[in-house]
PDB file of C-alpha atoms and ligand atoms in Angstrom:
ATOM      1  CA  UNK A   1      -5.767 -46.369 111.845  1.00  0.00           C
ATOM      2  CA  UNK A   2      -9.394 -46.869 110.978  1.00  0.00           C
ATOM      3  CA  UNK A   3     -10.862 -45.606 107.857  1.00  0.00           C
ATOM      4  CA  UNK A   4     -14.378 -44.555 108.911  1.00  0.00           C
ATOM      5  CA  UNK A   5     -13.849 -42.169 111.664  1.00  0.00           C
ATOM      6  CA  UNK A   6     -16.635 -39.858 111.626  1.00  0.00           C
ATOM      7  CA  UNK A   7     -18.003 -36.969 113.965  1.00  0.00           C
ATOM      8  CA  UNK A   8     -21.502 -37.963 113.379  1.00  0.00           C
ATOM      9  CA  UNK A   9     -23.214 -38.377 116.750  1.00  0.00           C
ATOM     10  CA  UNK A  10     -26.576 -40.158 117.058  1.00  0.00           C
ATOM     11  CA  UNK A  11     -28.537 -40.843 120.036  1.00  0.00           C
ATOM     12  CA  UNK A  12     -29.018 -44.689 121.079  1.00  0.00           C
ATOM     13  CA  UNK A  13     -31.740 -45.430 123.698  1.00  0.00           C
ATOM     14  CA  UNK A  14     -29.845 -47.036 126.624  1.00  0.00           C
ATOM     15  CA  UNK A  15     -31.841 -50.104 126.059  1.00  0.00           C
ATOM     16  CA  UNK A  16     -30.832 -50.599 122.468  1.00  0.00           C
ATOM     17  CA  UNK A  17     -27.671 -52.740 123.364  1.00  0.00           C
ATOM     18  CA  UNK A  18     -26.756 -53.544 119.814  1.00  0.00           C
ATOM     19  CA  UNK A  19     -27.595 -51.348 116.799  1.00  0.00           C
ATOM     20  CA  UNK A  20     -26.111 -51.505 113.357  1.00  0.00           C
ATOM     21  CA  UNK A  21     -26.760 -49.133 110.454  1.00  0.00           C
ATOM     22  CA  UNK A  22     -26.324 -49.529 106.604  1.00  0.00           C
ATOM     23  CA  UNK A  23     -23.701 -52.264 107.512  1.00  0.00           C
ATOM     24  CA  UNK A  24     -21.911 -53.464 104.417  1.00  0.00           C
ATOM     25  CA  UNK A  25     -18.905 -55.632 103.880  1.00  0.00           C
ATOM     26  CA  UNK A  26     -17.636 -55.952 100.302  1.00  0.00           C
ATOM     27  CA  UNK A  27     -15.147 -58.466  98.935  1.00  0.00           C
ATOM     28  CA  UNK A  28     -13.176 -58.384  95.662  1.00  0.00           C
ATOM     29  CA  UNK A  29     -12.227 -61.676  94.262  1.00  0.00           C
ATOM     30  CA  UNK A  30     -10.285 -60.843  90.942  1.00  0.00           C
ATOM     31  CA  UNK A  31     -13.088 -59.156  88.954  1.00  0.00           C
ATOM     32  CA  UNK A  32     -15.647 -60.213  91.158  1.00  0.00           C
ATOM     33  CA  UNK A  33     -17.181 -58.016  93.706  1.00  0.00           C
ATOM     34  CA  UNK A  34     -19.238 -59.982  96.439  1.00  0.00           C
ATOM     35  CA  UNK A  35     -21.293 -57.806  98.950  1.00  0.00           C
ATOM     36  CA  UNK A  36     -21.214 -60.517 101.586  1.00  0.00           C
ATOM     37  CA  UNK A  37     -23.298 -58.356 104.063  1.00  0.00           C
ATOM     38  CA  UNK A  38     -25.403 -55.748 102.131  1.00  0.00           C
ATOM     39  CA  UNK A  39     -26.790 -52.527 103.988  1.00  0.00           C
ATOM     40  CA  UNK A  40     -28.028 -54.241 107.141  1.00  0.00           C
ATOM     41  CA  UNK A  41     -29.997 -52.745 109.913  1.00  0.00           C
ATOM     42  CA  UNK A  42     -30.744 -54.186 113.167  1.00  0.00           C
ATOM     43  CA  UNK A  43     -31.454 -53.207 116.717  1.00  0.00           C
ATOM     44  CA  UNK A  44     -31.433 -55.733 119.717  1.00  0.00           C
ATOM     45  CA  UNK A  45     -32.561 -54.670 123.056  1.00  0.00           C
ATOM     46  CA  UNK A  46     -30.908 -55.661 126.306  1.00  0.00           C
ATOM     47  CA  UNK A  47     -31.759 -59.194 127.444  1.00  0.00           C
ATOM     48  CA  UNK A  48     -33.206 -60.216 124.247  1.00  0.00           C
ATOM     49  CA  UNK A  49     -32.382 -63.464 122.260  1.00  0.00           C
ATOM     50  CA  UNK A  50     -31.924 -62.815 118.510  1.00  0.00           C
ATOM     51  CA  UNK A  51     -31.535 -65.677 116.045  1.00  0.00           C
ATOM     52  CA  UNK A  52     -30.096 -65.354 112.607  1.00  0.00           C
ATOM     53  CA  UNK A  53     -30.911 -68.170 110.129  1.00  0.00           C
ATOM     54  CA  UNK A  54     -29.953 -68.444 106.312  1.00  0.00           C
ATOM     55  CA  UNK A  55     -28.265 -70.432 103.745  1.00  0.00           C
ATOM     56  CA  UNK A  56     -24.638 -71.188 103.842  1.00  0.00           C
ATOM     57  CA  UNK A  57     -22.667 -68.390 102.321  1.00  0.00           C
ATOM     58  CA  UNK A  58     -25.468 -65.894 102.845  1.00  0.00           C
ATOM     59  CA  UNK A  59     -23.233 -63.512 105.038  1.00  0.00           C
ATOM     60  CA  UNK A  60     -24.111 -64.654 108.513  1.00  0.00           C
ATOM     61  CA  UNK A  61     -20.629 -65.171 110.071  1.00  0.00           C
ATOM     62  CA  UNK A  62     -19.406 -61.868 108.140  1.00  0.00           C
ATOM     63  CA  UNK A  63     -22.245 -60.087 109.829  1.00  0.00           C
ATOM     64  CA  UNK A  64     -21.597 -61.526 113.195  1.00  0.00           C
ATOM     65  CA  UNK A  65     -17.955 -60.696 113.303  1.00  0.00           C
ATOM     66  CA  UNK A  66     -18.557 -56.950 112.453  1.00  0.00           C
ATOM     67  CA  UNK A  67     -21.468 -56.842 115.076  1.00  0.00           C
ATOM     68  CA  UNK A  68     -18.806 -58.047 117.652  1.00  0.00           C
ATOM     69  CA  UNK A  69     -16.346 -55.732 116.326  1.00  0.00           C
ATOM     70  CA  UNK A  70     -13.828 -58.619 115.162  1.00  0.00           C
ATOM     71  CA  UNK A  71     -14.054 -57.480 111.539  1.00  0.00           C
ATOM     72  CA  UNK A  72     -14.059 -53.912 109.876  1.00  0.00           C
ATOM     73  CA  UNK A  73     -17.112 -53.124 107.788  1.00  0.00           C
ATOM     74  CA  UNK A  74     -16.710 -51.683 104.290  1.00  0.00           C
ATOM     75  CA  UNK A  75     -19.212 -49.046 105.347  1.00  0.00           C
ATOM     76  CA  UNK A  76     -21.834 -48.531 108.043  1.00  0.00           C
ATOM     77  CA  UNK A  77     -21.886 -48.377 111.788  1.00  0.00           C
ATOM     78  CA  UNK A  78     -22.081 -50.740 114.814  1.00  0.00           C
ATOM     79  CA  UNK A  79     -22.955 -49.359 118.161  1.00  0.00           C
ATOM     80  CA  UNK A  80     -22.546 -51.736 121.187  1.00  0.00           C
ATOM     81  CA  UNK A  81     -23.695 -50.521 124.660  1.00  0.00           C
ATOM     82  CA  UNK A  82     -23.806 -47.117 123.203  1.00  0.00           C
ATOM     83  CA  UNK A  83     -20.259 -47.058 121.885  1.00  0.00           C
ATOM     84  CA  UNK A  84     -19.416 -46.707 118.269  1.00  0.00           C
ATOM     85  CA  UNK A  85     -17.100 -49.866 117.689  1.00  0.00           C
ATOM     86  CA  UNK A  86     -15.292 -48.577 114.806  1.00  0.00           C
ATOM     87  CA  UNK A  87     -14.787 -45.095 116.073  1.00  0.00           C
ATOM     88  CA  UNK A  88     -12.694 -46.409 118.814  1.00  0.00           C
ATOM     89  CA  UNK A  89      -9.055 -46.676 118.959  1.00  0.00           C
ATOM     90  CA  UNK A  90      -7.867 -50.357 118.481  1.00  0.00           C
ATOM     91  CA  UNK A  91      -6.655 -50.561 122.016  1.00  0.00           C
ATOM     92  CA  UNK A  92      -9.849 -49.244 123.578  1.00  0.00           C
ATOM     93  CA  UNK A  93     -11.850 -51.666 121.216  1.00  0.00           C
ATOM     94  CA  UNK A  94     -10.022 -54.720 122.404  1.00  0.00           C
ATOM     95  CA  UNK A  95     -10.267 -53.929 126.038  1.00  0.00           C
ATOM     96  CA  UNK A  96     -14.195 -53.354 125.599  1.00  0.00           C
ATOM     97  CA  UNK A  97     -14.494 -56.414 123.504  1.00  0.00           C
ATOM     98  CA  UNK A  98     -12.696 -58.563 126.193  1.00  0.00           C
ATOM     99  CA  UNK A  99     -14.935 -57.026 128.961  1.00  0.00           C
ATOM    100  CA  UNK A 100     -18.202 -56.841 127.481  1.00  0.00           C
ATOM    101  CA  UNK A 101     -18.429 -59.606 124.565  1.00  0.00           C
ATOM    102  CA  UNK A 102     -18.397 -63.200 124.465  1.00  0.00           C
ATOM    103  CA  UNK A 103     -17.867 -64.725 120.846  1.00  0.00           C
ATOM    104  CA  UNK A 104     -18.318 -68.651 120.222  1.00  0.00           C
ATOM    105  CA  UNK A 105     -16.567 -69.026 116.689  1.00  0.00           C
ATOM    106  CA  UNK A 106     -17.993 -71.512 114.133  1.00  0.00           C
ATOM    107  CA  UNK A 107     -14.482 -72.840 113.890  1.00  0.00           C
ATOM    108  CA  UNK A 108     -13.717 -72.706 117.651  1.00  0.00           C
ATOM    109  CA  UNK A 109     -10.422 -70.804 117.202  1.00  0.00           C
ATOM    110  CA  UNK A 110      -8.815 -72.513 120.209  1.00  0.00           C
ATOM    111  CA  UNK A 111      -4.883 -72.135 120.353  1.00  0.00           C
ATOM    112  CA  UNK A 112      -3.458 -75.531 119.437  1.00  0.00           C
ATOM    113  CA  UNK A 113      -0.421 -75.433 121.929  1.00  0.00           C
ATOM    114  CA  UNK A 114      -2.693 -74.618 124.926  1.00  0.00           C
ATOM    115  CA  UNK A 115      -4.895 -76.965 126.901  1.00  0.00           C
ATOM    116  CA  UNK A 116      -8.543 -76.462 127.167  1.00  0.00           C
ATOM    117  CA  UNK A 117      -8.040 -74.976 130.777  1.00  0.00           C
ATOM    118  CA  UNK A 118      -5.359 -72.552 129.483  1.00  0.00           C
ATOM    119  CA  UNK A 119      -7.425 -71.738 126.435  1.00  0.00           C
ATOM    120  CA  UNK A 120     -10.198 -70.767 128.811  1.00  0.00           C
ATOM    121  CA  UNK A 121      -8.172 -68.868 131.360  1.00  0.00           C
ATOM    122  CA  UNK A 122      -6.368 -66.893 128.553  1.00  0.00           C
ATOM    123  CA  UNK A 123      -9.579 -65.020 127.719  1.00  0.00           C
ATOM    124  CA  UNK A 124     -10.003 -64.054 131.396  1.00  0.00           C
ATOM    125  CA  UNK A 125      -6.262 -62.974 131.611  1.00  0.00           C
ATOM    126  CA  UNK A 126      -6.852 -60.721 128.656  1.00  0.00           C
ATOM    127  CA  UNK A 127      -9.756 -59.155 130.228  1.00  0.00           C
ATOM    128  CA  UNK A 128      -7.751 -58.485 133.616  1.00  0.00           C
ATOM    129  CA  UNK A 129      -8.109 -60.026 137.014  1.00  0.00           C
ATOM    130  CA  UNK A 130     -10.346 -63.086 137.393  1.00  0.00           C
ATOM    131  CA  UNK A 131     -13.514 -61.937 139.361  1.00  0.00           C
ATOM    132  CA  UNK A 132     -15.034 -65.394 139.182  1.00  0.00           C
ATOM    133  CA  UNK A 133     -12.358 -67.842 140.479  1.00  0.00           C
ATOM    134  CA  UNK A 134     -14.833 -70.984 140.797  1.00  0.00           C
ATOM    135  CA  UNK A 135     -16.710 -70.076 137.416  1.00  0.00           C
ATOM    136  CA  UNK A 136     -14.251 -72.074 135.217  1.00  0.00           C
ATOM    137  CA  UNK A 137     -14.997 -75.278 137.468  1.00  0.00           C
ATOM    138  CA  UNK A 138     -18.672 -74.515 137.257  1.00  0.00           C
ATOM    139  CA  UNK A 139     -18.725 -74.219 133.664  1.00  0.00           C
ATOM    140  CA  UNK A 140     -16.445 -77.030 132.873  1.00  0.00           C
ATOM    141  CA  UNK A 141     -18.972 -79.209 134.953  1.00  0.00           C
ATOM    142  CA  UNK A 142     -21.879 -77.990 133.040  1.00  0.00           C
ATOM    143  CA  UNK A 143     -20.521 -78.364 129.646  1.00  0.00           C
ATOM    144  CA  UNK A 144     -19.075 -81.974 130.635  1.00  0.00           C
ATOM    145  CA  UNK A 145     -15.457 -80.899 129.857  1.00  0.00           C
ATOM    146  CA  UNK A 146     -14.192 -81.212 133.330  1.00  0.00           C
ATOM    147  CA  UNK A 147     -12.245 -84.461 132.571  1.00  0.00           C
ATOM    148  CA  UNK A 148     -10.702 -82.765 129.407  1.00  0.00           C
ATOM    149  CA  UNK A 149      -9.273 -79.388 130.864  1.00  0.00           C
ATOM    150  CA  UNK A 150      -5.715 -80.762 130.639  1.00  0.00           C
ATOM    151  CA  UNK A 151      -6.016 -81.991 127.032  1.00  0.00           C
ATOM    152  CA  UNK A 152      -4.916 -80.202 123.917  1.00  0.00           C
ATOM    153  CA  UNK A 153      -7.436 -79.169 121.291  1.00  0.00           C
ATOM    154  CA  UNK A 154      -5.968 -81.992 118.987  1.00  0.00           C
ATOM    155  CA  UNK A 155      -6.623 -84.520 121.728  1.00  0.00           C
ATOM    156  CA  UNK A 156     -10.354 -83.656 121.798  1.00  0.00           C
ATOM    157  CA  UNK A 157     -13.415 -84.356 119.510  1.00  0.00           C
ATOM    158  CA  UNK A 158     -15.114 -81.440 117.671  1.00  0.00           C
ATOM    159  CA  UNK A 159     -17.899 -81.294 120.092  1.00  0.00           C
ATOM    160  CA  UNK A 160     -15.607 -81.316 123.000  1.00  0.00           C
ATOM    161  CA  UNK A 161     -13.499 -78.260 121.320  1.00  0.00           C
ATOM    162  CA  UNK A 162     -16.777 -76.580 120.774  1.00  0.00           C
ATOM    163  CA  UNK A 163     -17.667 -76.898 124.554  1.00  0.00           C
ATOM    164  CA  UNK A 164     -14.389 -75.725 125.335  1.00  0.00           C
ATOM    165  CA  UNK A 165     -14.961 -72.439 123.002  1.00  0.00           C
ATOM    166  CA  UNK A 166     -18.217 -71.988 124.959  1.00  0.00           C
ATOM    167  CA  UNK A 167     -16.537 -71.959 128.250  1.00  0.00           C
ATOM    168  CA  UNK A 168     -14.149 -69.481 126.968  1.00  0.00           C
ATOM    169  CA  UNK A 169     -16.775 -67.193 125.603  1.00  0.00           C
ATOM    170  CA  UNK A 170     -18.810 -67.310 128.897  1.00  0.00           C
ATOM    171  CA  UNK A 171     -15.669 -67.094 131.460  1.00  0.00           C
ATOM    172  CA  UNK A 172     -15.767 -63.291 131.828  1.00  0.00           C
ATOM    173  CA  UNK A 173     -19.795 -63.474 132.078  1.00  0.00           C
ATOM    174  CA  UNK A 174     -20.148 -61.013 129.028  1.00  0.00           C
ATOM    175  CA  UNK A 175     -22.904 -58.470 128.656  1.00  0.00           C
ATOM    176  CA  UNK A 176     -23.572 -59.842 125.076  1.00  0.00           C
ATOM    177  CA  UNK A 177     -22.928 -63.060 123.647  1.00  0.00           C
ATOM    178  CA  UNK A 178     -22.422 -63.898 120.085  1.00  0.00           C
ATOM    179  CA  UNK A 179     -22.551 -67.488 118.980  1.00  0.00           C
ATOM    180  CA  UNK A 180     -21.947 -68.564 115.482  1.00  0.00           C
ATOM    181  CA  UNK A 181     -23.543 -72.200 115.167  1.00  0.00           C
ATOM    182  CA  UNK A 182     -22.566 -73.191 118.780  1.00  0.00           C
ATOM    183  CA  UNK A 183     -24.349 -76.536 118.291  1.00  0.00           C
ATOM    184  CA  UNK A 184     -22.931 -77.333 114.812  1.00  0.00           C
ATOM    185  CA  UNK A 185     -20.838 -80.189 116.048  1.00  0.00           C
ATOM    186  CA  UNK A 186     -22.965 -81.554 118.771  1.00  0.00           C
ATOM    187  CA  UNK A 187     -25.418 -84.407 118.637  1.00  0.00           C
ATOM    188  CA  UNK A 188     -29.187 -83.560 119.533  1.00  0.00           C
ATOM    189  CA  UNK A 189     -28.815 -84.155 123.194  1.00  0.00           C
ATOM    190  CA  UNK A 190     -25.459 -82.210 123.867  1.00  0.00           C
ATOM    191  CA  UNK A 191     -27.072 -79.656 121.682  1.00  0.00           C
ATOM    192  CA  UNK A 192     -30.075 -79.274 123.842  1.00  0.00           C
ATOM    193  CA  UNK A 193     -28.064 -79.317 126.819  1.00  0.00           C
ATOM    194  CA  UNK A 194     -25.801 -76.415 125.431  1.00  0.00           C
ATOM    195  CA  UNK A 195     -28.775 -74.231 124.513  1.00  0.00           C
ATOM    196  CA  UNK A 196     -30.387 -74.745 127.885  1.00  0.00           C
ATOM    197  CA  UNK A 197     -27.076 -73.625 129.463  1.00  0.00           C
ATOM    198  CA  UNK A 198     -26.705 -70.558 127.161  1.00  0.00           C
ATOM    199  CA  UNK A 199     -30.482 -69.562 127.958  1.00  0.00           C
ATOM    200  CA  UNK A 200     -29.791 -70.231 131.671  1.00  0.00           C
ATOM    201  CA  UNK A 201     -26.765 -68.118 131.806  1.00  0.00           C
ATOM    202  CA  UNK A 202     -28.559 -65.583 129.695  1.00  0.00           C
ATOM    203  CA  UNK A 203     -31.370 -65.042 132.476  1.00  0.00           C
ATOM    204  CA  UNK A 204     -28.974 -65.183 135.021  1.00  0.00           C
ATOM    205  CA  UNK A 205     -26.806 -62.346 133.667  1.00  0.00           C
ATOM    206  CA  UNK A 206     -29.621 -60.357 132.088  1.00  0.00           C
ATOM    207  CA  UNK A 207     -27.390 -61.013 128.999  1.00  0.00           C
ATOM    208  CA  UNK A 208     -28.106 -60.334 125.438  1.00  0.00           C
ATOM    209  CA  UNK A 209     -27.509 -63.480 123.050  1.00  0.00           C
ATOM    210  CA  UNK A 210     -27.121 -63.131 119.112  1.00  0.00           C
ATOM    211  CA  UNK A 211     -26.862 -66.738 117.711  1.00  0.00           C
ATOM    212  CA  UNK A 212     -26.632 -67.720 114.086  1.00  0.00           C
ATOM    213  CA  UNK A 213     -28.150 -71.296 113.816  1.00  0.00           C
ATOM    214  CA  UNK A 214     -29.036 -73.949 111.038  1.00  0.00           C
ATOM    215  CA  UNK A 215     -31.451 -75.337 113.485  1.00  0.00           C
ATOM    216  CA  UNK A 216     -35.082 -73.901 113.207  1.00  0.00           C
ATOM    217  CA  UNK A 217     -35.883 -75.526 116.530  1.00  0.00           C
ATOM    218  CA  UNK A 218     -33.429 -73.465 118.211  1.00  0.00           C
ATOM    219  CA  UNK A 219     -34.394 -70.284 116.162  1.00  0.00           C
ATOM    220  CA  UNK A 220     -37.800 -70.708 117.287  1.00  0.00           C
ATOM    221  CA  UNK A 221     -36.894 -70.408 121.014  1.00  0.00           C
ATOM    222  CA  UNK A 222     -35.653 -66.964 120.159  1.00  0.00           C
ATOM    223  CA  UNK A 223     -37.466 -63.383 120.936  1.00  0.00           C
ATOM    224  CA  UNK A 224     -36.724 -62.482 117.340  1.00  0.00           C
ATOM    225  CA  UNK A 225     -35.583 -64.351 114.192  1.00  0.00           C
ATOM    226  CA  UNK A 226     -33.841 -62.749 111.313  1.00  0.00           C
ATOM    227  CA  UNK A 227     -33.008 -64.326 107.893  1.00  0.00           C
ATOM    228  CA  UNK A 228     -30.058 -63.615 106.009  1.00  0.00           C
ATOM    229  CA  UNK A 229     -30.126 -64.016 102.081  1.00  0.00           C
ATOM    230  CA  UNK A 230     -27.627 -63.050  99.677  1.00  0.00           C
ATOM    231  CA  UNK A 231     -26.031 -60.477 102.482  1.00  0.00           C
ATOM    232  CA  UNK A 232     -29.506 -58.832 103.050  1.00  0.00           C
ATOM    233  CA  UNK A 233     -31.035 -59.253 106.582  1.00  0.00           C
ATOM    234  CA  UNK A 234     -34.666 -59.228 107.159  1.00  0.00           C
ATOM    235  CA  UNK A 235     -36.619 -59.709 110.287  1.00  0.00           C
ATOM    236  CA  UNK A 236     -39.259 -62.489 110.262  1.00  0.00           C
TER     237      UNK A 236
HETATM  238  N1  ATP B 301     -12.284 -63.137 103.615  1.00  0.00           N
HETATM  239  C1  ATP B 301     -13.106 -63.490 102.634  1.00  0.00           C
HETATM  240  N2  ATP B 301     -12.751 -63.142 101.180  1.00  0.00           N
HETATM  241  C2  ATP B 301     -13.600 -63.248 100.268  1.00  0.00           C
HETATM  242  N3  ATP B 301     -14.753 -63.554 100.346  1.00  0.00           N
HETATM  243  C3  ATP B 301     -15.226 -63.976 101.518  1.00  0.00           C
HETATM  244  C4  ATP B 301     -14.431 -63.958 102.767  1.00  0.00           C
HETATM  245  N4  ATP B 301     -15.056 -64.291 103.838  1.00  0.00           N
HETATM  246  C5  ATP B 301     -16.302 -64.622 103.388  1.00  0.00           C
HETATM  247  N5  ATP B 301     -16.408 -64.443 102.109  1.00  0.00           N
HETATM  248  C6  ATP B 301     -17.699 -64.701 101.210  1.00  0.00           C
HETATM  249  O1  ATP B 301     -18.702 -64.079 101.888  1.00  0.00           O
HETATM  250  C7  ATP B 301     -20.015 -64.731 101.702  1.00  0.00           C
HETATM  251  C8  ATP B 301     -20.652 -64.926 103.110  1.00  0.00           C
HETATM  252  O2  ATP B 301     -19.632 -65.621 103.963  1.00  0.00           O
HETATM  253  P1  ATP B 301     -20.156 -66.025 105.358  1.00  0.00           P
HETATM  254  O3  ATP B 301     -18.928 -66.936 105.815  1.00  0.00           O
HETATM  255  O4  ATP B 301     -20.474 -64.681 106.065  1.00  0.00           O
HETATM  256  O5  ATP B 301     -21.349 -67.131 105.169  1.00  0.00           O
HETATM  257  P2  ATP B 301     -22.224 -67.793 106.215  1.00  0.00           P
HETATM  258  O6  ATP B 301     -23.601 -67.363 106.065  1.00  0.00           O
HETATM  259  O7  ATP B 301     -21.628 -67.609 107.596  1.00  0.00           O
HETATM  260  O8  ATP B 301     -22.081 -69.186 105.827  1.00  0.00           O
HETATM  261  P3  ATP B 301     -22.057 -70.777 106.401  1.00  0.00           P
HETATM  262  O9  ATP B 301     -23.528 -71.067 106.856  1.00  0.00           O
HETATM  263  O10 ATP B 301     -21.663 -71.661 105.530  1.00  0.00           O
HETATM  264  O11 ATP B 301     -21.063 -70.619 107.705  1.00  0.00           O
HETATM  265  C9  ATP B 301     -19.553 -65.878 100.897  1.00  0.00           C
HETATM  266  O12 ATP B 301     -19.875 -65.845  99.586  1.00  0.00           O
HETATM  267  C10 ATP B 301     -18.060 -66.131 101.094  1.00  0.00           C
HETATM  268  O13 ATP B 301     -17.389 -66.757 100.140  1.00  0.00           O
HETATM  269 MG1   MG B 302     -20.605 -68.925 108.801  1.00  0.00          MG
END
């Protein structure tokens, strides 16, 4: 059971696909109290590309996980496609997530006992029937992992695992894609190819993209740039 149920209802314009208000995440480590994310407000419109930059440890991943409904805030609200994420029953939230949201994790989170192909198709299975049977082949080709589909994660390089994680995040053609340093393990050329693919997919699906990146040149291609410092989010 979630802690933050409230009956407060607010009107979110249909175009504001992602809204967070007063979002905070605190951690206690012994005597110290860290506000990894401190009172963040954010509104992203449908189809926008928002980039989040900031130093290591500033709270970017923590924020992204909460925005995607993967981690519960200490306080505050997240509305995705008009739904109050942390006011939904767990089951409804996980269905909503698997159908609407794609997430590329900073550390891939591939299941070690499954091959690349099985990892990608698992996401599709969880979301229900396969609507796009050929999309896996297309994605694998575009991401240059078509010759790696039957390998286990331990048999792939970091960059290859990252591209499998990208395919897994895109396989359900999500309305909103969160990407946490998706180019962190790629060389310059592969990184450029991946960004191009993400931007093409975004245009094709009218997808909203929220990306954490260390790369200023990637951030400059976003519609909006946010910086995170000591848990505090500001728009540039
Ligand atoms: N589970 C946890 N328990 C305690 N502290 C945590 C936990 N997760 C994150 N933190 C702390 O919260 C702060 C923000 O971490 P976060 O991973 O969000 O940073 P980040 O901006 O993504 O950093 P990086 O660029 O290195 O990925 C850090 O001080 C981190 O140590
Ligand atoms: Mg991080």
